[in-house]
mmCIF file of C-alpha atoms and ligand atoms in Angstrom:
data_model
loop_
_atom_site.group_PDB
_atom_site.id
_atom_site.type_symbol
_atom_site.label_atom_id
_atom_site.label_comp_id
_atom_site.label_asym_id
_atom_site.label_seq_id
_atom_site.Cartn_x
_atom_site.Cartn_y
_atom_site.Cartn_z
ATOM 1 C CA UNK A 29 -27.167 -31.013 105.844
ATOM 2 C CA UNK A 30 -29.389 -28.611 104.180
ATOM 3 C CA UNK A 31 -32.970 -28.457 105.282
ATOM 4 C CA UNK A 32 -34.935 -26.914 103.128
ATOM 5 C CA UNK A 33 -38.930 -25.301 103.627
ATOM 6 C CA UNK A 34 -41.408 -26.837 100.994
ATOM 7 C CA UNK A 35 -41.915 -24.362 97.940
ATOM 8 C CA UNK A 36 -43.455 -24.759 94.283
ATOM 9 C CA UNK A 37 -39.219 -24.332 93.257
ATOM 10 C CA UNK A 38 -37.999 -26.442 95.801
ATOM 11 C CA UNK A 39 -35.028 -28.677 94.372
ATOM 12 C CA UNK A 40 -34.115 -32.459 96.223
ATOM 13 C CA UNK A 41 -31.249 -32.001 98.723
ATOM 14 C CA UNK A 42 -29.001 -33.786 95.579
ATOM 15 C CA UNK A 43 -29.896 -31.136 93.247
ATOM 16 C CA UNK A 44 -27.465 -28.503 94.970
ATOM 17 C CA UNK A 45 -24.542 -28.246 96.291
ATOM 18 C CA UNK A 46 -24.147 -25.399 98.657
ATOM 19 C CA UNK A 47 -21.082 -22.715 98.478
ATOM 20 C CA UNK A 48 -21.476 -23.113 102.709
ATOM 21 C CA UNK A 49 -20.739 -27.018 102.219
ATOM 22 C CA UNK A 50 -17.083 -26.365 101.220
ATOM 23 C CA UNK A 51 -14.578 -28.664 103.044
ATOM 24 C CA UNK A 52 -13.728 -27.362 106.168
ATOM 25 C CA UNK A 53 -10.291 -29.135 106.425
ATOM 26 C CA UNK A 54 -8.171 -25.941 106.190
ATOM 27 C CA UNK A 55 -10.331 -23.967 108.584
ATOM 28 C CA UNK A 56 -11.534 -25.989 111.179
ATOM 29 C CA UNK A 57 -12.392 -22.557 113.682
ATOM 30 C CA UNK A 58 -15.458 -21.862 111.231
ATOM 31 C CA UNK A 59 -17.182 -24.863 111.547
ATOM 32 C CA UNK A 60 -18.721 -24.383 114.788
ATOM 33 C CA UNK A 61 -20.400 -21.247 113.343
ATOM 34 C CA UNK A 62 -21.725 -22.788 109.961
ATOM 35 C CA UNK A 63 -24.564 -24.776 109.866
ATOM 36 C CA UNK A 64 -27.137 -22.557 111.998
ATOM 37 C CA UNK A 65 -28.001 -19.838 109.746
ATOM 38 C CA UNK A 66 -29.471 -16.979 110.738
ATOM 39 C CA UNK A 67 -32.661 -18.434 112.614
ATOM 40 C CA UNK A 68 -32.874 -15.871 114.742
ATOM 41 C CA UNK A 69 -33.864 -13.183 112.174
ATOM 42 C CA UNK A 70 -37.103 -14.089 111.488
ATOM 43 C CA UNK A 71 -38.346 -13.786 114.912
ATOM 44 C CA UNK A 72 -36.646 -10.577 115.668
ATOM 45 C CA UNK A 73 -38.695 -7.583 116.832
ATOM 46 C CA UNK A 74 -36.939 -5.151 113.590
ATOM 47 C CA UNK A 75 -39.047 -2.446 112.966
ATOM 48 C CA UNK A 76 -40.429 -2.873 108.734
ATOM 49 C CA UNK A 77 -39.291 0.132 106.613
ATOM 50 C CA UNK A 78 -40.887 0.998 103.522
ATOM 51 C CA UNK A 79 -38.144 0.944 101.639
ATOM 52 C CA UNK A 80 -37.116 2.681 98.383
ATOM 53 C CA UNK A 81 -34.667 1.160 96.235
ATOM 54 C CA UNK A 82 -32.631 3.374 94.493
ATOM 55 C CA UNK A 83 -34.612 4.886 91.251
ATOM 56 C CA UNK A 84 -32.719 6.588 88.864
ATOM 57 C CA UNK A 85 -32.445 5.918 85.185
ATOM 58 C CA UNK A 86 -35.780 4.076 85.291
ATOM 59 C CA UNK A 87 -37.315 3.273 82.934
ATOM 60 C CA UNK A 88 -34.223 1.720 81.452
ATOM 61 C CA UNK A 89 -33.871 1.332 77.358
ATOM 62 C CA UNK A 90 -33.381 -2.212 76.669
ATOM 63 C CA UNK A 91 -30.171 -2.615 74.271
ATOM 64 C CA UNK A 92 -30.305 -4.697 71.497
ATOM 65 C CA UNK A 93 -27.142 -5.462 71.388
ATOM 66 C CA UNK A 94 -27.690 -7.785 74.837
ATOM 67 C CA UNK A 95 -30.549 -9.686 73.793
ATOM 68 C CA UNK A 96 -29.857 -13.007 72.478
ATOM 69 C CA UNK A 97 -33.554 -14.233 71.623
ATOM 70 C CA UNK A 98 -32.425 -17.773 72.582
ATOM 71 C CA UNK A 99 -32.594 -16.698 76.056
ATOM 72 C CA UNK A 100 -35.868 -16.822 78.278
ATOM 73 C CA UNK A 101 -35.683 -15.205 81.124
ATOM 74 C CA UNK A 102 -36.289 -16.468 84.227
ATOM 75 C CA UNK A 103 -39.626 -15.393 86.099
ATOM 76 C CA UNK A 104 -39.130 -12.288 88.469
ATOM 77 C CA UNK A 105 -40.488 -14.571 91.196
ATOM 78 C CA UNK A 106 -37.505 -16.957 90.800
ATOM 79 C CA UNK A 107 -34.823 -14.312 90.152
ATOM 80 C CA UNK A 108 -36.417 -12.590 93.927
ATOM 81 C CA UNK A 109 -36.574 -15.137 96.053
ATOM 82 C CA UNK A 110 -33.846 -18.514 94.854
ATOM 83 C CA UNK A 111 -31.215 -15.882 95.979
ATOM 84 C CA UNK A 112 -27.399 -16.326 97.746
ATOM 85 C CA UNK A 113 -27.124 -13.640 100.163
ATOM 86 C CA UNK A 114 -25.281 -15.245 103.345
ATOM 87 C CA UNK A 115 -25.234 -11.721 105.351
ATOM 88 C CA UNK A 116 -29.158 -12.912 105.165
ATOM 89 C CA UNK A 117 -29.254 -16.655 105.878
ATOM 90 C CA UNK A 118 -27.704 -19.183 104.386
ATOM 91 C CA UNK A 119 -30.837 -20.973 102.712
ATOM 92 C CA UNK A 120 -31.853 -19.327 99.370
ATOM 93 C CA UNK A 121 -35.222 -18.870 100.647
ATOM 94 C CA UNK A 122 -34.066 -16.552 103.600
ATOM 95 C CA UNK A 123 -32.620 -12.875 102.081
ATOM 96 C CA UNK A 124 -35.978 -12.125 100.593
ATOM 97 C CA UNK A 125 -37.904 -11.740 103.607
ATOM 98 C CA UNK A 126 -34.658 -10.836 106.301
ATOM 99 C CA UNK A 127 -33.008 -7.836 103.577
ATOM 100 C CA UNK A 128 -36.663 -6.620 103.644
ATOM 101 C CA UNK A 129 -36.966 -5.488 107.045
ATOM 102 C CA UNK A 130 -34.981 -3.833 109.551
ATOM 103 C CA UNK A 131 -32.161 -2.614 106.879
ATOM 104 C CA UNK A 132 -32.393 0.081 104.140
ATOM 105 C CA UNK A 133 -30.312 0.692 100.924
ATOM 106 C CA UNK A 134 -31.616 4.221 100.034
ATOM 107 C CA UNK A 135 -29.733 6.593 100.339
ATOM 108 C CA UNK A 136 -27.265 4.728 99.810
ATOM 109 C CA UNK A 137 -23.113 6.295 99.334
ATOM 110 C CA UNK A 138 -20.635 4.663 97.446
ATOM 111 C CA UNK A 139 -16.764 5.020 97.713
ATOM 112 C CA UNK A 140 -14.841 5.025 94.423
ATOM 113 C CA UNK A 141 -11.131 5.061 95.411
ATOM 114 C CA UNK A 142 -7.367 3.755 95.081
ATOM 115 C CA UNK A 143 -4.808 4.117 92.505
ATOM 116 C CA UNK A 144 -7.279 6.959 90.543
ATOM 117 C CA UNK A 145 -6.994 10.525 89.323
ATOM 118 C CA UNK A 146 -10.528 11.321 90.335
ATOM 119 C CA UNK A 147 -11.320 9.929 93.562
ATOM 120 C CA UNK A 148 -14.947 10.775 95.348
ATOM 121 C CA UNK A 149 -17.623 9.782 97.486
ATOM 122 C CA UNK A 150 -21.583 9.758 95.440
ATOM 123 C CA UNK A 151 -24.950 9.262 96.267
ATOM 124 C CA UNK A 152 -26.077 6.186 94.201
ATOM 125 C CA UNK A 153 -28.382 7.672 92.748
ATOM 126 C CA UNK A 154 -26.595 10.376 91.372
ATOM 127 C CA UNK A 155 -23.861 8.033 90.136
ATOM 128 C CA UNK A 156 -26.023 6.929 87.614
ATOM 129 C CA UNK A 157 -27.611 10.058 86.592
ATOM 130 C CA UNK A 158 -23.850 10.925 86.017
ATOM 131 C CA UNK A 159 -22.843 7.682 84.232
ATOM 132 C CA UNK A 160 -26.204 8.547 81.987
ATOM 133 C CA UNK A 161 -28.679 6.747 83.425
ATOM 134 C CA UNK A 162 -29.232 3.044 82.883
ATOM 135 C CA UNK A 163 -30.054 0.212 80.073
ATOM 136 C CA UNK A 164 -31.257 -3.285 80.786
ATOM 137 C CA UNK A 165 -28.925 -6.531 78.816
ATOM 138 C CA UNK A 166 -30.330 -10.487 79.537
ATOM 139 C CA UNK A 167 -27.490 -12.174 80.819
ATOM 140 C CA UNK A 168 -26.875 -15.708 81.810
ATOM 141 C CA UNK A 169 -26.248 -16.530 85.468
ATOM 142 C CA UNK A 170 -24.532 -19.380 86.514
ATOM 143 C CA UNK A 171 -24.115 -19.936 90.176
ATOM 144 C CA UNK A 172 -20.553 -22.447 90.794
ATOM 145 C CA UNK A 173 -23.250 -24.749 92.670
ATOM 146 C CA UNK A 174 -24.067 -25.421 89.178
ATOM 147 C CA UNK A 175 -27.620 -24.028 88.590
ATOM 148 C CA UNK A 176 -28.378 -21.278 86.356
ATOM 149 C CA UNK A 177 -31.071 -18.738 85.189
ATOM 150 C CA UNK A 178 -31.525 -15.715 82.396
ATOM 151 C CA UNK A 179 -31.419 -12.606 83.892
ATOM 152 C CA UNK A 180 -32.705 -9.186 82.048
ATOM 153 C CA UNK A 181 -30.294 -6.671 84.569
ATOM 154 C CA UNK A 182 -30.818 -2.968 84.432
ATOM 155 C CA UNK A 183 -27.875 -1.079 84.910
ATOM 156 C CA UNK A 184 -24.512 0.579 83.388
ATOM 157 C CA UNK A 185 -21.243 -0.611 82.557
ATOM 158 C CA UNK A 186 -18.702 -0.882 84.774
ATOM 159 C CA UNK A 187 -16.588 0.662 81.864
ATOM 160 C CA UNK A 188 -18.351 3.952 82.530
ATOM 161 C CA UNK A 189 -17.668 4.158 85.917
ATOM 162 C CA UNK A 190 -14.197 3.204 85.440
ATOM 163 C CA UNK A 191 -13.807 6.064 82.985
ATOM 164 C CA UNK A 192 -15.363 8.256 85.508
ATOM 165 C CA UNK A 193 -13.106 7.116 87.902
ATOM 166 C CA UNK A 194 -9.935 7.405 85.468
ATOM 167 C CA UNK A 195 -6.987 5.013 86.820
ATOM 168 C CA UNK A 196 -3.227 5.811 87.301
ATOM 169 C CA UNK A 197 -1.192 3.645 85.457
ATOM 170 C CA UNK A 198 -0.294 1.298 88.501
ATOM 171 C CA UNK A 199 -3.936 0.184 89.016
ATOM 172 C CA UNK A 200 -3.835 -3.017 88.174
ATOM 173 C CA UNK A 201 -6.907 -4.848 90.174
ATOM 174 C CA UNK A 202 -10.546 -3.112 91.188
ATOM 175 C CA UNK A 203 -12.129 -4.585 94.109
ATOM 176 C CA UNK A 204 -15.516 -4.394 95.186
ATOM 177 C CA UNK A 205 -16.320 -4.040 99.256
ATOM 178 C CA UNK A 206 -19.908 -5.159 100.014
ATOM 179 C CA UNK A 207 -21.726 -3.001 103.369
ATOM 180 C CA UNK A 208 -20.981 -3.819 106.307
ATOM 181 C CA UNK A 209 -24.118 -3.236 109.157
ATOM 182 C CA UNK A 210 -23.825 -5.636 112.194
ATOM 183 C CA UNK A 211 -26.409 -3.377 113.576
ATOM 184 C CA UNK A 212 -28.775 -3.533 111.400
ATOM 185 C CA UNK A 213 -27.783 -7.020 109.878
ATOM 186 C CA UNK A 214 -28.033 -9.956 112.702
ATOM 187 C CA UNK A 215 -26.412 -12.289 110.436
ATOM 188 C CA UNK A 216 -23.240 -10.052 110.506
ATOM 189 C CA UNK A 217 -23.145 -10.169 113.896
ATOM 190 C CA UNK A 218 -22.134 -14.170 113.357
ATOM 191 C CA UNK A 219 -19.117 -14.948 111.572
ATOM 192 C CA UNK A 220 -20.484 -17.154 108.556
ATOM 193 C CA UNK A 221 -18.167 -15.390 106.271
ATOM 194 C CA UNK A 222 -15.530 -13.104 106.829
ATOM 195 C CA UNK A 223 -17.725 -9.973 106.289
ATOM 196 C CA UNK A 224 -17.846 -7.738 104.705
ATOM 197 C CA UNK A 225 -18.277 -10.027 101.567
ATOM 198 C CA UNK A 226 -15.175 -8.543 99.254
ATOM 199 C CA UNK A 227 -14.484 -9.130 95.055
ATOM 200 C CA UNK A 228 -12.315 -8.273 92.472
ATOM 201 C CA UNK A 229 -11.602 -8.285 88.560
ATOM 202 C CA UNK A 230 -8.672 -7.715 86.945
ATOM 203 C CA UNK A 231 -8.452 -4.305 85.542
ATOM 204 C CA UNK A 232 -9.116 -5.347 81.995
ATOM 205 C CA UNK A 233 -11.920 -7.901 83.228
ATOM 206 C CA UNK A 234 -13.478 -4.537 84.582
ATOM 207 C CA UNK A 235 -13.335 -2.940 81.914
ATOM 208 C CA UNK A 236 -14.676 -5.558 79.259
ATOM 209 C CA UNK A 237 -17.914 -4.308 77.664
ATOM 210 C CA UNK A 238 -19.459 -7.118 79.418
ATOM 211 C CA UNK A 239 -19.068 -6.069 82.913
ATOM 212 C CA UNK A 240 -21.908 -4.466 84.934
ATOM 213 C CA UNK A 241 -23.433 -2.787 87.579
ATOM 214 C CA UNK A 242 -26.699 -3.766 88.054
ATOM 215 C CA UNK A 243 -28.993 -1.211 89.848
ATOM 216 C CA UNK A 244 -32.395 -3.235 88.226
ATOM 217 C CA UNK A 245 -33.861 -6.187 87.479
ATOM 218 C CA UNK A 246 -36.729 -6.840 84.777
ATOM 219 C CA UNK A 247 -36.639 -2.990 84.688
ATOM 220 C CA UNK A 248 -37.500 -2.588 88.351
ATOM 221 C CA UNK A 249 -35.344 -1.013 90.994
ATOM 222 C CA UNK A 250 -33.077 -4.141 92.557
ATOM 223 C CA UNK A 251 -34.395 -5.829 95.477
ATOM 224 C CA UNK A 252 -32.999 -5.785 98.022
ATOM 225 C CA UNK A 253 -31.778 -9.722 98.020
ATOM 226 C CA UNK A 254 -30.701 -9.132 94.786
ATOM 227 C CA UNK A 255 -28.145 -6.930 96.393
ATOM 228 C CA UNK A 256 -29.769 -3.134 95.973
ATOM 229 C CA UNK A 257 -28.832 -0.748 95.172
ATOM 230 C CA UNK A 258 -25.561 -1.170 92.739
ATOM 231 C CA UNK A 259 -24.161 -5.033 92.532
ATOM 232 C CA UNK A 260 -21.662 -6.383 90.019
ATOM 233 C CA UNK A 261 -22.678 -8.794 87.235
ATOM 234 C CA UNK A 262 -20.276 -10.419 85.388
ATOM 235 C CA UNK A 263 -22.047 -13.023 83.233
ATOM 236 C CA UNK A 264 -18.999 -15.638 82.343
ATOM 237 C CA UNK A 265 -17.845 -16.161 85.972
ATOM 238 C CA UNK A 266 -19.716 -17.532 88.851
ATOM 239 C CA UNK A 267 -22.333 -15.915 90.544
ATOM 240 C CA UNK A 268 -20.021 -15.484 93.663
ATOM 241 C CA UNK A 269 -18.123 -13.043 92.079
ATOM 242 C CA UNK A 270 -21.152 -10.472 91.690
ATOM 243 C CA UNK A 271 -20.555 -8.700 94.885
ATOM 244 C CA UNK A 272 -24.016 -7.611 96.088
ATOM 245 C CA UNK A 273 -24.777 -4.111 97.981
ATOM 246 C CA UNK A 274 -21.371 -2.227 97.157
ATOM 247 C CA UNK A 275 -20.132 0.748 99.655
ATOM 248 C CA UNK A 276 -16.958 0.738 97.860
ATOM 249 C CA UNK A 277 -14.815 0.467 94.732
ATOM 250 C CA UNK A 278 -11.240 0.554 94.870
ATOM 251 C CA UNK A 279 -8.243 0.382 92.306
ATOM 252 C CA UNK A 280 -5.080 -1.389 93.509
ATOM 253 C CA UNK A 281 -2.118 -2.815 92.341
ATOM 254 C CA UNK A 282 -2.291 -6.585 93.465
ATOM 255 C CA UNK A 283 -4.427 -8.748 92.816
ATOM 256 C CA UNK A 284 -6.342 -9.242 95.870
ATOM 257 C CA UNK A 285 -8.127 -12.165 97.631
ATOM 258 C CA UNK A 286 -11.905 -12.802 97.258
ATOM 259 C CA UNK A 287 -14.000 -13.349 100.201
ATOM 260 C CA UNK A 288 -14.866 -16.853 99.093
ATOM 261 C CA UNK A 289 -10.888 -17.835 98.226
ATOM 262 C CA UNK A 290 -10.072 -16.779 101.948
ATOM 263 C CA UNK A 291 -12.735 -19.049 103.372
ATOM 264 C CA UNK A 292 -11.830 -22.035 100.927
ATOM 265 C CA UNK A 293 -9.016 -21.404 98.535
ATOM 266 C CA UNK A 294 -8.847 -24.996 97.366
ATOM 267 C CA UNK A 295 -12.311 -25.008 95.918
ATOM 268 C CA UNK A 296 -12.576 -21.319 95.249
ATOM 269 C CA UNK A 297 -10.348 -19.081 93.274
ATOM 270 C CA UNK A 298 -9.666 -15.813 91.963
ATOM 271 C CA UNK A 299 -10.657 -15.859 88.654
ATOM 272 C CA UNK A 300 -13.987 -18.371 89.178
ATOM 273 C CA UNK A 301 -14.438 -18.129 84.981
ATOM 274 C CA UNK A 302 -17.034 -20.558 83.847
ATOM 275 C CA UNK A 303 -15.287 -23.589 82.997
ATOM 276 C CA UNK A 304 -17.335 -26.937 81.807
ATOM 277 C CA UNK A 305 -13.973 -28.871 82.343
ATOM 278 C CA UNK A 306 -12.488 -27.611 85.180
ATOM 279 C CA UNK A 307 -14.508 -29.579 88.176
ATOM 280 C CA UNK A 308 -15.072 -27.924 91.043
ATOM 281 C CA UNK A 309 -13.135 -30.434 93.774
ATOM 282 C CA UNK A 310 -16.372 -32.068 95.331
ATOM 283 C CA UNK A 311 -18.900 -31.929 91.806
ATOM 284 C CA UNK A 312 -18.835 -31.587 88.008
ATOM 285 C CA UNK A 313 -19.220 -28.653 86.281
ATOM 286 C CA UNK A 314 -20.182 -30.062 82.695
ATOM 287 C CA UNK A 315 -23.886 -29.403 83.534
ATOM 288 C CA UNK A 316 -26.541 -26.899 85.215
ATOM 289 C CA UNK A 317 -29.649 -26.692 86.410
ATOM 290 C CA UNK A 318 -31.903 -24.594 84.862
ATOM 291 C CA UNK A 319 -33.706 -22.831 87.629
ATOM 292 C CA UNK A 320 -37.367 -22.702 86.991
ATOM 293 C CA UNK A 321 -36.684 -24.626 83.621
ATOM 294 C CA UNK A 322 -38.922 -27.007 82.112
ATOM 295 C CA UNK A 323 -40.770 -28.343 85.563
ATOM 296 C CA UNK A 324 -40.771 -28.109 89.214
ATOM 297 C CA UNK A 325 -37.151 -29.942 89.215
ATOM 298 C CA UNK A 326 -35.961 -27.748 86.715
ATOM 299 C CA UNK A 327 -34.175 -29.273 83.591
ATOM 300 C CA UNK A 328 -30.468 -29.433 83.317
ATOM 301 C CA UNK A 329 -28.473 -28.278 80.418
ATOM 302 C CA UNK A 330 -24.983 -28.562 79.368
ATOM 303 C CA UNK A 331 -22.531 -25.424 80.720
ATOM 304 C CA UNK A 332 -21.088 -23.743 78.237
ATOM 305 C CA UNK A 333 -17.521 -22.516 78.305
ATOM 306 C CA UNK A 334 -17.136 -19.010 79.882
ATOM 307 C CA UNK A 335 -20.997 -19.549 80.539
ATOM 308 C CA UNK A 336 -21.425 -18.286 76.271
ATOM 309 C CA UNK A 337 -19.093 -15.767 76.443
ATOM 310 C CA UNK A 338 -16.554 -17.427 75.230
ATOM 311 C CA UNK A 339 -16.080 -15.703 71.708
ATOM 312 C CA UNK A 340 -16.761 -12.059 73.511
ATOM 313 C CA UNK A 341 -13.883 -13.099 76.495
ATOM 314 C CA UNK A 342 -11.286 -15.626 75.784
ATOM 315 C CA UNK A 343 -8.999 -13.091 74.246
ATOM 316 C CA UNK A 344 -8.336 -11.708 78.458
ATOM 317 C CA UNK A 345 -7.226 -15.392 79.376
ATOM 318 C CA UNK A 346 -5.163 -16.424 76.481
ATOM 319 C CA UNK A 347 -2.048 -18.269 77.369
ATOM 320 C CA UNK A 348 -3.514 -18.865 81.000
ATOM 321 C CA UNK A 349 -3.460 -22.254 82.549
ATOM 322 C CA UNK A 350 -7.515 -22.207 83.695
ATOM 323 C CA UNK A 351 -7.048 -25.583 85.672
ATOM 324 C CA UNK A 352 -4.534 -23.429 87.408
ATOM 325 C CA UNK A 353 -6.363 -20.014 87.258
ATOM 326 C CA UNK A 354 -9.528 -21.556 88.464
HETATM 327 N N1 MTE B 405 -22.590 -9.422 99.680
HETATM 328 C C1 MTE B 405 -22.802 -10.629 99.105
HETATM 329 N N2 MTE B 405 -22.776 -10.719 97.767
HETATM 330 C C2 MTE B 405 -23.012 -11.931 97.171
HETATM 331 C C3 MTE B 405 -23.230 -13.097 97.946
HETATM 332 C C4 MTE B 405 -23.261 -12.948 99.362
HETATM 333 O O1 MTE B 405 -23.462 -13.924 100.122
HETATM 334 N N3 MTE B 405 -23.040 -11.699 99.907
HETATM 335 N N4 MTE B 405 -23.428 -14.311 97.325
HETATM 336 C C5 MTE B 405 -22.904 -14.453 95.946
HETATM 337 C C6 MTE B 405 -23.340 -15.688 95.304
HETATM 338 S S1 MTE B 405 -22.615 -17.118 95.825
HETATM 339 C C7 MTE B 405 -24.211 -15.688 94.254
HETATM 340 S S2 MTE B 405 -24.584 -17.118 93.405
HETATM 341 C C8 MTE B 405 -24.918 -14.444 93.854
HETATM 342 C C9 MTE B 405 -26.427 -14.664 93.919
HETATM 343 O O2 MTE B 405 -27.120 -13.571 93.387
HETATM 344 P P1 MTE B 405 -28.721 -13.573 93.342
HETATM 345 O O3 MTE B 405 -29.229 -13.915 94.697
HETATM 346 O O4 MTE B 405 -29.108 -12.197 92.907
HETATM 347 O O5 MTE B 405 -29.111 -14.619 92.323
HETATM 348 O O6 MTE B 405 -24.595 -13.329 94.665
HETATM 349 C C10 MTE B 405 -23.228 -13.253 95.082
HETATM 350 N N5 MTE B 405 -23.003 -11.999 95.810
HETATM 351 MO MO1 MO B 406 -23.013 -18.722 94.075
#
């Protein structure tokens, strides 16, 4: 049962389904640890930090290319504090205040390893100074608890980094591991997921000129819930693919398993591709709410296939069986 704190955003208990609900059946040693969040956070003695988010290529260049005017972004308010962020609390209201205090992203060093000719460890900041700095695209975001927003993401394709990173022929996967700070992190001192949080895209998912690395939002440094300082953002799959706060990038040759798939694999899969008709096991998918859309309740809308990517990304599944490939 979620319990939720009053707020001008607030949805009804019916309007979401949490990623934290998912049946339990298959792993029946987690369920004593779900359920209690991360309480104690918010009443810890953490000393604040001013914090700096990580700052280069700002200001970004919007490109036009990215900027579908049907879109309308959702407010910076919404986008900074509705946020998933478990290592934070499990209630969306909790990672803005408990990833503001008592844990820093700056400096911040990210591994870029595996199956690669040019393997190294960078300073975030000068990654992107390397990759040439960073552009903002408005993306839609659609969370597989069905609810969605717009989402103007500063950043720099993943393509870039890939290139940077230049893979052997056997890479066949690139995973994505999120930090890992127990110390610093009380919620990662409970075992809500199996931490650190861990992703991964195909190789040519990765590479698709839609893929991202966000290291802004509405042309601000990322905040810290949004998952500071680099995150991945791919906009046709679900939200729980965008592995937030990334230490490291590796390149492998199998496809590996998700953090979400190991905690629920019939309700979660690899591939988690926007799919209208492909119900997740416990709700529809045909529809979303908007978040922030239209009235405090939001307004729903009809999901579109690969979230409206469909024309730009179908070509990577074709033959594929995406009731199977979920
Ligand atoms: N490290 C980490 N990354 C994460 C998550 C998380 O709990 N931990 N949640 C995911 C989920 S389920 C979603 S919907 C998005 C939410 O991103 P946002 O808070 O920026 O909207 O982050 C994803 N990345
Ligand atoms: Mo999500």
């Amino acid at each position: 049962m979620l319990i939720r704190t009053p707020k001008d955003w607030a949805l009804p208990e019916s309007a979401v389904t949490p990623e934290r609900d998912y049946d339990l059946r298959p792993r029946r040693d987690f369920l004593k640890t779900l359920g209690y969040g991360v309480a104690g956070l918010a009443g810890s003695a953490l000393t604040s930090h001013s914090l700096l988010a990580t700052t280069a290529g700002f200001p970004t260049r919007v490109n036009p290319d990215f900027r579908d005017p049907a879109l309308k972004p959702t407010s910076y308010e919404l986008i900074t504090s509705y946020n998933n962020f478990y290592e934070f609390g499990t209630d969306k209201s909790e990672p803005k205040p408990n990833a503001n205090k008592g844990w820093t992203t700056e400096p911040w060093t990210v591994e870029i390893s595996g199956l690669i000719n040019n393997p190294m460890k960078i300073d975030a900041n000068d990654l992107v100074s390397k990759l040439g700095g960073a552009e903002q695209r408005v993306y839609r975001f659609r969370c597989v608890e069905a609810w969605s927003m717009v989402i103007p993401w500063d950043g720099f394709p993943l393509s870039k980094l890939i290139a940077l990173a230049d893979p052997k022929s056997e890479a066949k996967f690139v995973t994505f591991t999120t930090f890992n700070d127990p110390k610093n992190v009380p919620g990662q001192r409970r075992p809500v997921l199996d931490w650190p949080y861990f992703e991964g895209l195909r190789l040519d998912e990765a590479n698709h000129d839609l893929s991202f690395i966000a290291t802004g939002i509405y042309g601000k440094p990322i905040p810290n819930q949004n998952g500071a300082p680099l995150r991945l953002v791919v906009p046709w799959k679900y939200g729980f693919k965008y592995g937030k706060s990334i230490v490291k990038i590796d390149f492998v040759a199998k496809q590996p398993r998700n953090t979400w798939q190991a905690m629920a694999a019939q309700e979660y899969g690899f591939y988690a591709n926007v799919n209208p008709t492909v119900d997740h096991p416990r709700w529809s998918q045909a529809s979303e709410r908007v978040i922030g859309g239209g009235g405090v309740l939001g307004s729903r809308q009809k999901t579109l296939m690969f979230n409206g990517y469909e024309n730009q990304v179908a070509g990577l599944y074709t033959g594929m069986n995406l009731a199977k490939f979920y």
